[in-house]
Amino acid sequence: MTGTTGHRSAAAVSGTVRRRGGLPAVVSVALGSFALVLSELLPVGALPGIAADLGVSTGTTGLLVVVPGLAAAVAAPLLTVVAGRLDRRPLLWALAAVTCLADVVCAIGGDLLVVLVGRVLLGAALGGFWALGAAVAPRLVPPEAVHRASSLVTAGIAVGTVASLPLAALVGGSAGWRTAFWVAGVLALVALAVQLRLLPALPATAVTGRRALVSALGSPVARVGLLATSLAFLGHFAAYTYIAPYLEGRAYLGGGAVAAVLLGYGVAGVAGNFLAGLTLARSVWGTVVGAAAGIAVVAGLLPVVRGAGVAVVVLVLVWGAAFGAVPLSLQTALMRAVPEAPEGGLAAFVTTVQISLAAGSLLGGVLVDGYGLSVSLGAGAVLAGAAVLVAAVAGRRGSRAPQRDQVV
């Protein structure tokens, strides 16, 4: 915990950066988040093509989602500690460069092992960005624009989600999945160029490194929130990682229709992100509960309505809107729980998310290969339903917590 002096010091640093950054600098950070999420989710939209090209099963190809999640889970707390008092600007530059390199390695990889090396590099960049980069956006603008700055960065996530699956499906179907990774690499390079031009110096805040992590894990509300985060992401990725095979093999949609549905999912995700920005002002944990409930209901219904094209499309759109609200609402809840150590809260959040993403994708792959897509969707529904219950508990605890846990 920091005292009054620490808060003043952080405010002084933050104030200096705000005068030199502004929304253009925030946009450069949002471009970085867009490139990262686009790169992370590309394999989800191209699993069948990648599996066929590399000569492995669909479940094994799911490792391309599992591996970066594990790497990010390790990188987030590690880089939070190692970064210490370093200026965040060159760190963000390095992370954007690693993202570009990771995509190039995936694009040229001749077998699964080489592609997995690229995914490890991407995971390191993911963990570093969400632990360090996501926390700088509010420092680049005046206090009255903080929520707008945060929503721009999370919009980068949403737009990356929108673009990744249809890009993989469309480009992969015409020019091959490797071309999709080349496109992602170019976009990461563009993000780096914009950050080189627009980002101001970003000195470390008062609470950094190991102290930030300890502070984050010391909050009871944060700990329950991390459990809700784990369950929500486990459930989502146990089902969502294999949505393209479901649409092709269970809903009987062609390649073009799958791409269109996935595009609709992404657009709905953007809408869900901005809707969450409105509902968070009323209830943070209420937003989490509603979003997780949406995922649980959809994942539970999809095995029932398979073959009914219209119903499947509607449910996938609802799923996109529900999950679009999840990252922003959970991130907001955890940062409110530890306002004095945002990097620590984000590092814990990222580690939880990425471990859960990897575990969920791995669980889904095992279930798909062993029992079928319907079982994987059912498991996702159960886990997301458990997240609803835990989030409700976190909301009650948060309402009774000291004021320290309630103010950003």
PDB file of N, CA and C in Angstrom, residues 276-370:
ATOM      1  N   ALA A 276     -21.275  -1.986 -22.333  1.00  0.00           N
ATOM      2  CA  ALA A 276     -20.717  -2.167 -21.002  1.00  0.00           C
ATOM      3  C   ALA A 276     -20.199  -0.852 -20.443  1.00  0.00           C
ATOM      4  N   GLY A 277     -19.637  -0.003 -21.316  1.00  0.00           N
ATOM      5  CA  GLY A 277     -19.178   1.301 -20.859  1.00  0.00           C
ATOM      6  C   GLY A 277     -20.293   2.116 -20.234  1.00  0.00           C
ATOM      7  N   LEU A 278     -21.527   1.903 -20.698  1.00  0.00           N
ATOM      8  CA  LEU A 278     -22.674   2.618 -20.132  1.00  0.00           C
ATOM      9  C   LEU A 278     -23.165   1.953 -18.852  1.00  0.00           C
ATOM     10  N   THR A 279     -23.262   0.617 -18.863  1.00  0.00           N
ATOM     11  CA  THR A 279     -23.817  -0.075 -17.702  1.00  0.00           C
ATOM     12  C   THR A 279     -22.843  -0.098 -16.517  1.00  0.00           C
ATOM     13  N   LEU A 280     -21.540   0.024 -16.780  1.00  0.00           N
ATOM     14  CA  LEU A 280     -20.570   0.041 -15.683  1.00  0.00           C
ATOM     15  C   LEU A 280     -20.795   1.216 -14.745  1.00  0.00           C
ATOM     16  N   ALA A 281     -21.312   2.311 -15.293  1.00  0.00           N
ATOM     17  CA  ALA A 281     -21.578   3.466 -14.446  1.00  0.00           C
ATOM     18  C   ALA A 281     -22.669   3.161 -13.419  1.00  0.00           C
ATOM     19  N   ARG A 282     -23.532   2.209 -13.735  1.00  0.00           N
ATOM     20  CA  ARG A 282     -24.606   1.826 -12.804  1.00  0.00           C
ATOM     21  C   ARG A 282     -24.155   0.709 -11.870  1.00  0.00           C
ATOM     22  N   SER A 283     -23.554  -0.325 -12.428  1.00  0.00           N
ATOM     23  CA  SER A 283     -23.135  -1.465 -11.597  1.00  0.00           C
ATOM     24  C   SER A 283     -22.032  -2.240 -12.314  1.00  0.00           C
ATOM     25  N   VAL A 284     -20.844  -2.241 -11.722  1.00  0.00           N
ATOM     26  CA  VAL A 284     -19.732  -2.964 -12.325  1.00  0.00           C
ATOM     27  C   VAL A 284     -19.982  -4.468 -12.290  1.00  0.00           C
ATOM     28  N   TRP A 285     -20.269  -4.990 -11.094  1.00  0.00           N
ATOM     29  CA  TRP A 285     -20.461  -6.428 -10.983  1.00  0.00           C
ATOM     30  C   TRP A 285     -21.776  -6.882 -11.603  1.00  0.00           C
ATOM     31  N   GLY A 286     -22.765  -6.007 -11.649  1.00  0.00           N
ATOM     32  CA  GLY A 286     -23.992  -6.340 -12.362  1.00  0.00           C
ATOM     33  C   GLY A 286     -23.718  -6.545 -13.840  1.00  0.00           C
ATOM     34  N   THR A 287     -22.816  -5.741 -14.406  1.00  0.00           N
ATOM     35  CA  THR A 287     -22.424  -5.900 -15.808  1.00  0.00           C
ATOM     36  C   THR A 287     -21.724  -7.230 -16.022  1.00  0.00           C
ATOM     37  N   VAL A 288     -20.831  -7.599 -15.084  1.00  0.00           N
ATOM     38  CA  VAL A 288     -20.136  -8.884 -15.193  1.00  0.00           C
ATOM     39  C   VAL A 288     -21.132 -10.039 -15.151  1.00  0.00           C
ATOM     40  N   VAL A 289     -22.077  -9.976 -14.218  1.00  0.00           N
ATOM     41  CA  VAL A 289     -23.077 -11.042 -14.076  1.00  0.00           C
ATOM     42  C   VAL A 289     -23.889 -11.193 -15.360  1.00  0.00           C
ATOM     43  N   GLY A 290     -24.345 -10.082 -15.908  1.00  0.00           N
ATOM     44  CA  GLY A 290     -25.142 -10.147 -17.127  1.00  0.00           C
ATOM     45  C   GLY A 290     -24.371 -10.717 -18.301  1.00  0.00           C
ATOM     46  N   ALA A 291     -23.106 -10.323 -18.444  1.00  0.00           N
ATOM     47  CA  ALA A 291     -22.295 -10.799 -19.561  1.00  0.00           C
ATOM     48  C   ALA A 291     -22.021 -12.295 -19.439  1.00  0.00           C
ATOM     49  N   ALA A 292     -21.622 -12.734 -18.246  1.00  0.00           N
ATOM     50  CA  ALA A 292     -21.343 -14.160 -18.051  1.00  0.00           C
ATOM     51  C   ALA A 292     -22.595 -15.001 -18.244  1.00  0.00           C
ATOM     52  N   ALA A 293     -23.732 -14.487 -17.799  1.00  0.00           N
ATOM     53  CA  ALA A 293     -24.995 -15.209 -17.987  1.00  0.00           C
ATOM     54  C   ALA A 293     -25.316 -15.371 -19.466  1.00  0.00           C
ATOM     55  N   GLY A 294     -25.038 -14.331 -20.260  1.00  0.00           N
ATOM     56  CA  GLY A 294     -25.272 -14.418 -21.695  1.00  0.00           C
ATOM     57  C   GLY A 294     -24.454 -15.525 -22.341  1.00  0.00           C
ATOM     58  N   ILE A 295     -23.178 -15.632 -21.944  1.00  0.00           N
ATOM     59  CA  ILE A 295     -22.320 -16.687 -22.484  1.00  0.00           C
ATOM     60  C   ILE A 295     -22.853 -18.061 -22.096  1.00  0.00           C
ATOM     61  N   ALA A 296     -23.244 -18.213 -20.831  1.00  0.00           N
ATOM     62  CA  ALA A 296     -23.736 -19.504 -20.345  1.00  0.00           C
ATOM     63  C   ALA A 296     -24.987 -19.947 -21.100  1.00  0.00           C
ATOM     64  N   VAL A 297     -25.912 -19.028 -21.287  1.00  0.00           N
ATOM     65  CA  VAL A 297     -27.165 -19.367 -21.964  1.00  0.00           C
ATOM     66  C   VAL A 297     -26.912 -19.766 -23.414  1.00  0.00           C
ATOM     67  N   VAL A 298     -26.092 -18.992 -24.113  1.00  0.00           N
ATOM     68  CA  VAL A 298     -25.841 -19.272 -25.529  1.00  0.00           C
ATOM     69  C   VAL A 298     -25.114 -20.602 -25.709  1.00  0.00           C
ATOM     70  N   ALA A 299     -24.044 -20.817 -24.920  1.00  0.00           N
ATOM     71  CA  ALA A 299     -23.292 -22.059 -25.045  1.00  0.00           C
ATOM     72  C   ALA A 299     -24.177 -23.265 -24.737  1.00  0.00           C
ATOM     73  N   GLY A 300     -25.106 -23.103 -23.804  1.00  0.00           N
ATOM     74  CA  GLY A 300     -26.012 -24.190 -23.484  1.00  0.00           C
ATOM     75  C   GLY A 300     -27.046 -24.467 -24.564  1.00  0.00           C
ATOM     76  N   LEU A 301     -27.446 -23.428 -25.294  1.00  0.00           N
ATOM     77  CA  LEU A 301     -28.493 -23.588 -26.312  1.00  0.00           C
ATOM     78  C   LEU A 301     -27.964 -24.031 -27.675  1.00  0.00           C
ATOM     79  N   LEU A 302     -26.721 -23.702 -28.012  1.00  0.00           N
ATOM     80  CA  LEU A 302     -26.215 -24.012 -29.350  1.00  0.00           C
ATOM     81  C   LEU A 302     -26.282 -25.504 -29.699  1.00  0.00           C
ATOM     82  N   PRO A 303     -25.950 -26.429 -28.791  1.00  0.00           N
ATOM     83  CA  PRO A 303     -26.100 -27.844 -29.164  1.00  0.00           C
ATOM     84  C   PRO A 303     -27.551 -28.242 -29.452  1.00  0.00           C
ATOM     85  N   VAL A 304     -28.496 -27.530 -28.861  1.00  0.00           N
ATOM     86  CA  VAL A 304     -29.907 -27.857 -29.025  1.00  0.00           C
ATOM     87  C   VAL A 304     -30.432 -27.393 -30.377  1.00  0.00           C
ATOM     88  N   VAL A 305     -29.970 -26.237 -30.846  1.00  0.00           N
ATOM     89  CA  VAL A 305     -30.528 -25.630 -32.061  1.00  0.00           C
ATOM     90  C   VAL A 305     -29.683 -25.883 -33.296  1.00  0.00           C
ATOM     91  N   ARG A 306     -28.699 -26.767 -33.212  1.00  0.00           N
ATOM     92  CA  ARG A 306     -27.829 -27.017 -34.360  1.00  0.00           C
ATOM     93  C   ARG A 306     -28.662 -27.409 -35.581  1.00  0.00           C
ATOM     94  N   GLY A 307     -28.266 -26.894 -36.694  1.00  0.00           N
ATOM     95  CA  GLY A 307     -29.022 -27.132 -37.914  1.00  0.00           C
ATOM     96  C   GLY A 307     -30.071 -26.091 -38.185  1.00  0.00           C
ATOM     97  N   ALA A 308     -30.479 -25.344 -37.176  1.00  0.00           N
ATOM     98  CA  ALA A 308     -31.457 -24.257 -37.349  1.00  0.00           C
ATOM     99  C   ALA A 308     -30.666 -22.973 -37.592  1.00  0.00           C
ATOM    100  N   GLY A 309     -30.419 -22.674 -38.840  1.00  0.00           N
ATOM    101  CA  GLY A 309     -29.493 -21.603 -39.208  1.00  0.00           C
ATOM    102  C   GLY A 309     -29.774 -20.263 -38.562  1.00  0.00           C
ATOM    103  N   VAL A 310     -31.024 -19.816 -38.609  1.00  0.00           N
ATOM    104  CA  VAL A 310     -31.366 -18.493 -38.078  1.00  0.00           C
ATOM    105  C   VAL A 310     -31.123 -18.441 -36.576  1.00  0.00           C
ATOM    106  N   ALA A 311     -31.555 -19.478 -35.875  1.00  0.00           N
ATOM    107  CA  ALA A 311     -31.375 -19.515 -34.421  1.00  0.00           C
ATOM    108  C   ALA A 311     -29.896 -19.515 -34.057  1.00  0.00           C
ATOM    109  N   VAL A 312     -29.085 -20.254 -34.806  1.00  0.00           N
ATOM    110  CA  VAL A 312     -27.645 -20.299 -34.551  1.00  0.00           C
ATOM    111  C   VAL A 312     -27.031 -18.917 -34.727  1.00  0.00           C
ATOM    112  N   VAL A 313     -27.387 -18.238 -35.796  1.00  0.00           N
ATOM    113  CA  VAL A 313     -26.841 -16.909 -36.062  1.00  0.00           C
ATOM    114  C   VAL A 313     -27.213 -15.935 -34.945  1.00  0.00           C
ATOM    115  N   VAL A 314     -28.473 -15.955 -34.539  1.00  0.00           N
ATOM    116  CA  VAL A 314     -28.918 -15.052 -33.468  1.00  0.00           C
ATOM    117  C   VAL A 314     -28.144 -15.325 -32.183  1.00  0.00           C
ATOM    118  N   LEU A 315     -27.987 -16.599 -31.843  1.00  0.00           N
ATOM    119  CA  LEU A 315     -27.272 -16.945 -30.617  1.00  0.00           C
ATOM    120  C   LEU A 315     -25.808 -16.538 -30.682  1.00  0.00           C
ATOM    121  N   VAL A 316     -25.172 -16.701 -31.825  1.00  0.00           N
ATOM    122  CA  VAL A 316     -23.769 -16.298 -31.956  1.00  0.00           C
ATOM    123  C   VAL A 316     -23.626 -14.787 -31.795  1.00  0.00           C
ATOM    124  N   LEU A 317     -24.581 -14.030 -32.321  1.00  0.00           N
ATOM    125  CA  LEU A 317     -24.539 -12.574 -32.156  1.00  0.00           C
ATOM    126  C   LEU A 317     -24.703 -12.179 -30.687  1.00  0.00           C
ATOM    127  N   VAL A 318     -25.620 -12.858 -29.989  1.00  0.00           N
ATOM    128  CA  VAL A 318     -25.789 -12.596 -28.556  1.00  0.00           C
ATOM    129  C   VAL A 318     -24.506 -12.938 -27.805  1.00  0.00           C
ATOM    130  N   TRP A 319     -23.890 -14.029 -28.194  1.00  0.00           N
ATOM    131  CA  TRP A 319     -22.617 -14.434 -27.581  1.00  0.00           C
ATOM    132  C   TRP A 319     -21.561 -13.349 -27.760  1.00  0.00           C
ATOM    133  N   GLY A 320     -21.470 -12.816 -28.973  1.00  0.00           N
ATOM    134  CA  GLY A 320     -20.498 -11.761 -29.224  1.00  0.00           C
ATOM    135  C   GLY A 320     -20.735 -10.541 -28.352  1.00  0.00           C
ATOM    136  N   ALA A 321     -21.990 -10.129 -28.234  1.00  0.00           N
ATOM    137  CA  ALA A 321     -22.304  -8.960 -27.409  1.00  0.00           C
ATOM    138  C   ALA A 321     -21.994  -9.227 -25.943  1.00  0.00           C
ATOM    139  N   ALA A 322     -22.312 -10.439 -25.468  1.00  0.00           N
ATOM    140  CA  ALA A 322     -22.058 -10.776 -24.068  1.00  0.00           C
ATOM    141  C   ALA A 322     -20.572 -10.781 -23.764  1.00  0.00           C
ATOM    142  N   PHE A 323     -19.790 -11.454 -24.612  1.00  0.00           N
ATOM    143  CA  PHE A 323     -18.361 -11.508 -24.324  1.00  0.00           C
ATOM    144  C   PHE A 323     -17.681 -10.162 -24.545  1.00  0.00           C
ATOM    145  N   GLY A 324     -18.240  -9.339 -25.415  1.00  0.00           N
ATOM    146  CA  GLY A 324     -17.671  -8.011 -25.613  1.00  0.00           C
ATOM    147  C   GLY A 324     -17.647  -7.184 -24.346  1.00  0.00           C
ATOM    148  N   ALA A 325     -18.559  -7.483 -23.426  1.00  0.00           N
ATOM    149  CA  ALA A 325     -18.621  -6.742 -22.160  1.00  0.00           C
ATOM    150  C   ALA A 325     -17.711  -7.324 -21.089  1.00  0.00           C
ATOM    151  N   VAL A 326     -17.233  -8.543 -21.285  1.00  0.00           N
ATOM    152  CA  VAL A 326     -16.505  -9.239 -20.217  1.00  0.00           C
ATOM    153  C   VAL A 326     -15.149  -8.614 -19.884  1.00  0.00           C
ATOM    154  N   PRO A 327     -14.235  -8.424 -20.858  1.00  0.00           N
ATOM    155  CA  PRO A 327     -12.906  -7.910 -20.475  1.00  0.00           C
ATOM    156  C   PRO A 327     -12.955  -6.540 -19.815  1.00  0.00           C
ATOM    157  N   LEU A 328     -13.725  -5.604 -20.386  1.00  0.00           N
ATOM    158  CA  LEU A 328     -13.786  -4.251 -19.835  1.00  0.00           C
ATOM    159  C   LEU A 328     -14.384  -4.256 -18.439  1.00  0.00           C
ATOM    160  N   SER A 329     -15.460  -5.020 -18.227  1.00  0.00           N
ATOM    161  CA  SER A 329     -16.120  -5.000 -16.922  1.00  0.00           C
ATOM    162  C   SER A 329     -15.248  -5.631 -15.842  1.00  0.00           C
ATOM    163  N   LEU A 330     -14.606  -6.757 -16.147  1.00  0.00           N
ATOM    164  CA  LEU A 330     -13.749  -7.401 -15.152  1.00  0.00           C
ATOM    165  C   LEU A 330     -12.494  -6.577 -14.877  1.00  0.00           C
ATOM    166  N   GLN A 331     -11.909  -6.022 -15.930  1.00  0.00           N
ATOM    167  CA  GLN A 331     -10.732  -5.172 -15.751  1.00  0.00           C
ATOM    168  C   GLN A 331     -11.066  -3.959 -14.891  1.00  0.00           C
ATOM    169  N   THR A 332     -12.213  -3.358 -15.142  1.00  0.00           N
ATOM    170  CA  THR A 332     -12.650  -2.212 -14.353  1.00  0.00           C
ATOM    171  C   THR A 332     -12.827  -2.588 -12.888  1.00  0.00           C
ATOM    172  N   ALA A 333     -13.450  -3.741 -12.646  1.00  0.00           N
ATOM    173  CA  ALA A 333     -13.677  -4.182 -11.270  1.00  0.00           C
ATOM    174  C   ALA A 333     -12.371  -4.390 -10.522  1.00  0.00           C
ATOM    175  N   LEU A 334     -11.390  -4.988 -11.180  1.00  0.00           N
ATOM    176  CA  LEU A 334     -10.120  -5.267 -10.506  1.00  0.00           C
ATOM    177  C   LEU A 334      -9.297  -4.001 -10.292  1.00  0.00           C
ATOM    178  N   MET A 335      -9.340  -3.076 -11.226  1.00  0.00           N
ATOM    179  CA  MET A 335      -8.599  -1.827 -11.045  1.00  0.00           C
ATOM    180  C   MET A 335      -9.232  -0.982  -9.945  1.00  0.00           C
ATOM    181  N   ARG A 336     -10.538  -1.071  -9.779  1.00  0.00           N
ATOM    182  CA  ARG A 336     -11.188  -0.360  -8.676  1.00  0.00           C
ATOM    183  C   ARG A 336     -10.824  -0.975  -7.327  1.00  0.00           C
ATOM    184  N   ALA A 337     -10.569  -2.282  -7.343  1.00  0.00           N
ATOM    185  CA  ALA A 337     -10.216  -2.949  -6.091  1.00  0.00           C
ATOM    186  C   ALA A 337      -8.831  -2.535  -5.603  1.00  0.00           C
ATOM    187  N   VAL A 338      -7.919  -2.179  -6.527  1.00  0.00           N
ATOM    188  CA  VAL A 338      -6.553  -1.790  -6.140  1.00  0.00           C
ATOM    189  C   VAL A 338      -6.136  -0.533  -6.907  1.00  0.00           C
ATOM    190  N   PRO A 339      -6.764   0.615  -6.623  1.00  0.00           N
ATOM    191  CA  PRO A 339      -6.469   1.832  -7.378  1.00  0.00           C
ATOM    192  C   PRO A 339      -5.045   2.330  -7.193  1.00  0.00           C
ATOM    193  N   GLU A 340      -4.402   1.952  -6.086  1.00  0.00           N
ATOM    194  CA  GLU A 340      -3.047   2.430  -5.829  1.00  0.00           C
ATOM    195  C   GLU A 340      -1.996   1.626  -6.593  1.00  0.00           C
ATOM    196  N   ALA A 341      -2.363   0.504  -7.172  1.00  0.00           N
ATOM    197  CA  ALA A 341      -1.399  -0.351  -7.871  1.00  0.00           C
ATOM    198  C   ALA A 341      -2.034  -0.951  -9.125  1.00  0.00           C
ATOM    199  N   PRO A 342      -2.384  -0.100 -10.120  1.00  0.00           N
ATOM    200  CA  PRO A 342      -3.088  -0.615 -11.299  1.00  0.00           C
ATOM    201  C   PRO A 342      -2.298  -1.648 -12.088  1.00  0.00           C
ATOM    202  N   GLU A 343      -0.972  -1.483 -12.178  1.00  0.00           N
ATOM    203  CA  GLU A 343      -0.184  -2.459 -12.929  1.00  0.00           C
ATOM    204  C   GLU A 343      -0.224  -3.825 -12.261  1.00  0.00           C
ATOM    205  N   GLY A 344      -0.208  -3.854 -10.924  1.00  0.00           N
ATOM    206  CA  GLY A 344      -0.315  -5.121 -10.218  1.00  0.00           C
ATOM    207  C   GLY A 344      -1.658  -5.785 -10.453  1.00  0.00           C
ATOM    208  N   GLY A 345      -2.739  -4.987 -10.405  1.00  0.00           N
ATOM    209  CA  GLY A 345      -4.058  -5.530 -10.671  1.00  0.00           C
ATOM    210  C   GLY A 345      -4.178  -6.075 -12.078  1.00  0.00           C
ATOM    211  N   LEU A 346      -3.622  -5.342 -13.045  1.00  0.00           N
ATOM    212  CA  LEU A 346      -3.685  -5.794 -14.430  1.00  0.00           C
ATOM    213  C   LEU A 346      -2.830  -7.032 -14.650  1.00  0.00           C
ATOM    214  N   ALA A 347      -1.654  -7.094 -13.993  1.00  0.00           N
ATOM    215  CA  ALA A 347      -0.808  -8.283 -14.132  1.00  0.00           C
ATOM    216  C   ALA A 347      -1.528  -9.523 -13.614  1.00  0.00           C
ATOM    217  N   ALA A 348      -2.165  -9.400 -12.447  1.00  0.00           N
ATOM    218  CA  ALA A 348      -2.918 -10.530 -11.899  1.00  0.00           C
ATOM    219  C   ALA A 348      -4.083 -10.890 -12.817  1.00  0.00           C
ATOM    220  N   PHE A 349      -4.748  -9.874 -13.355  1.00  0.00           N
ATOM    221  CA  PHE A 349      -5.863 -10.094 -14.274  1.00  0.00           C
ATOM    222  C   PHE A 349      -5.398 -10.825 -15.528  1.00  0.00           C
ATOM    223  N   VAL A 350      -4.294 -10.351 -16.121  1.00  0.00           N
ATOM    224  CA  VAL A 350      -3.787 -10.952 -17.357  1.00  0.00           C
ATOM    225  C   VAL A 350      -3.362 -12.398 -17.125  1.00  0.00           C
ATOM    226  N   THR A 351      -2.650 -12.636 -16.023  1.00  0.00           N
ATOM    227  CA  THR A 351      -2.221 -14.006 -15.736  1.00  0.00           C
ATOM    228  C   THR A 351      -3.424 -14.924 -15.594  1.00  0.00           C
ATOM    229  N   THR A 352      -4.440 -14.463 -14.873  1.00  0.00           N
ATOM    230  CA  THR A 352      -5.652 -15.269 -14.698  1.00  0.00           C
ATOM    231  C   THR A 352      -6.353 -15.505 -16.027  1.00  0.00           C
ATOM    232  N   VAL A 353      -6.482 -14.451 -16.821  1.00  0.00           N
ATOM    233  CA  VAL A 353      -7.154 -14.570 -18.112  1.00  0.00           C
ATOM    234  C   VAL A 353      -6.420 -15.546 -19.020  1.00  0.00           C
ATOM    235  N   GLN A 354      -5.102 -15.401 -19.116  1.00  0.00           N
ATOM    236  CA  GLN A 354      -4.369 -16.205 -20.077  1.00  0.00           C
ATOM    237  C   GLN A 354      -4.273 -17.665 -19.653  1.00  0.00           C
ATOM    238  N   ILE A 355      -4.111 -17.930 -18.366  1.00  0.00           N
ATOM    239  CA  ILE A 355      -4.130 -19.319 -17.904  1.00  0.00           C
ATOM    240  C   ILE A 355      -5.503 -19.934 -18.178  1.00  0.00           C
ATOM    241  N   SER A 356      -6.549 -19.158 -17.915  1.00  0.00           N
ATOM    242  CA  SER A 356      -7.907 -19.657 -18.135  1.00  0.00           C
ATOM    243  C   SER A 356      -8.194 -19.830 -19.616  1.00  0.00           C
ATOM    244  N   LEU A 357      -7.691 -18.908 -20.438  1.00  0.00           N
ATOM    245  CA  LEU A 357      -7.850 -19.029 -21.887  1.00  0.00           C
ATOM    246  C   LEU A 357      -7.182 -20.309 -22.384  1.00  0.00           C
ATOM    247  N   ALA A 358      -5.939 -20.519 -21.932  1.00  0.00           N
ATOM    248  CA  ALA A 358      -5.211 -21.716 -22.356  1.00  0.00           C
ATOM    249  C   ALA A 358      -5.892 -22.981 -21.857  1.00  0.00           C
ATOM    250  N   ALA A 359      -6.271 -22.978 -20.579  1.00  0.00           N
ATOM    251  CA  ALA A 359      -6.910 -24.164 -20.012  1.00  0.00           C
ATOM    252  C   ALA A 359      -8.262 -24.430 -20.660  1.00  0.00           C
ATOM    253  N   GLY A 360      -9.013 -23.357 -20.926  1.00  0.00           N
ATOM    254  CA  GLY A 360     -10.304 -23.527 -21.576  1.00  0.00           C
ATOM    255  C   GLY A 360     -10.175 -24.088 -22.977  1.00  0.00           C
ATOM    256  N   SER A 361      -9.211 -23.557 -23.744  1.00  0.00           N
ATOM    257  CA  SER A 361      -8.985 -24.062 -25.102  1.00  0.00           C
ATOM    258  C   SER A 361      -8.515 -25.509 -25.077  1.00  0.00           C
ATOM    259  N   LEU A 362      -7.627 -25.834 -24.113  1.00  0.00           N
ATOM    260  CA  LEU A 362      -7.138 -27.207 -23.992  1.00  0.00           C
ATOM    261  C   LEU A 362      -8.272 -28.140 -23.606  1.00  0.00           C
ATOM    262  N   LEU A 363      -9.082 -27.730 -22.620  1.00  0.00           N
ATOM    263  CA  LEU A 363     -10.228 -28.537 -22.218  1.00  0.00           C
ATOM    264  C   LEU A 363     -11.166 -28.746 -23.396  1.00  0.00           C
ATOM    265  N   GLY A 364     -11.443 -27.673 -24.135  1.00  0.00           N
ATOM    266  CA  GLY A 364     -12.321 -27.800 -25.291  1.00  0.00           C
ATOM    267  C   GLY A 364     -11.772 -28.756 -26.325  1.00  0.00           C
ATOM    268  N   GLY A 365     -10.447 -28.692 -26.565  1.00  0.00           N
ATOM    269  CA  GLY A 365      -9.839 -29.590 -27.536  1.00  0.00           C
ATOM    270  C   GLY A 365      -9.957 -31.045 -27.129  1.00  0.00           C
ATOM    271  N   VAL A 366      -9.730 -31.333 -25.835  1.00  0.00           N
ATOM    272  CA  VAL A 366      -9.860 -32.698 -25.336  1.00  0.00           C
ATOM    273  C   VAL A 366     -11.294 -33.195 -25.496  1.00  0.00           C
ATOM    274  N   LEU A 367     -12.247 -32.328 -25.151  1.00  0.00           N
ATOM    275  CA  LEU A 367     -13.653 -32.717 -25.249  1.00  0.00           C
ATOM    276  C   LEU A 367     -14.096 -32.881 -26.701  1.00  0.00           C
ATOM    277  N   VAL A 368     -13.624 -31.987 -27.572  1.00  0.00           N
ATOM    278  CA  VAL A 368     -13.996 -32.089 -28.991  1.00  0.00           C
ATOM    279  C   VAL A 368     -13.467 -33.376 -29.589  1.00  0.00           C
ATOM    280  N   ASP A 369     -12.186 -33.679 -29.348  1.00  0.00           N
ATOM    281  CA  ASP A 369     -11.599 -34.885 -29.920  1.00  0.00           C
ATOM    282  C   ASP A 369     -12.177 -36.159 -29.302  1.00  0.00           C
ATOM    283  N   GLY A 370     -12.516 -36.097 -28.014  1.00  0.00           N
ATOM    284  CA  GLY A 370     -12.958 -37.306 -27.336  1.00  0.00           C
ATOM    285  C   GLY A 370     -14.460 -37.525 -27.310  1.00  0.00           C
TER     286      GLY A 370
END
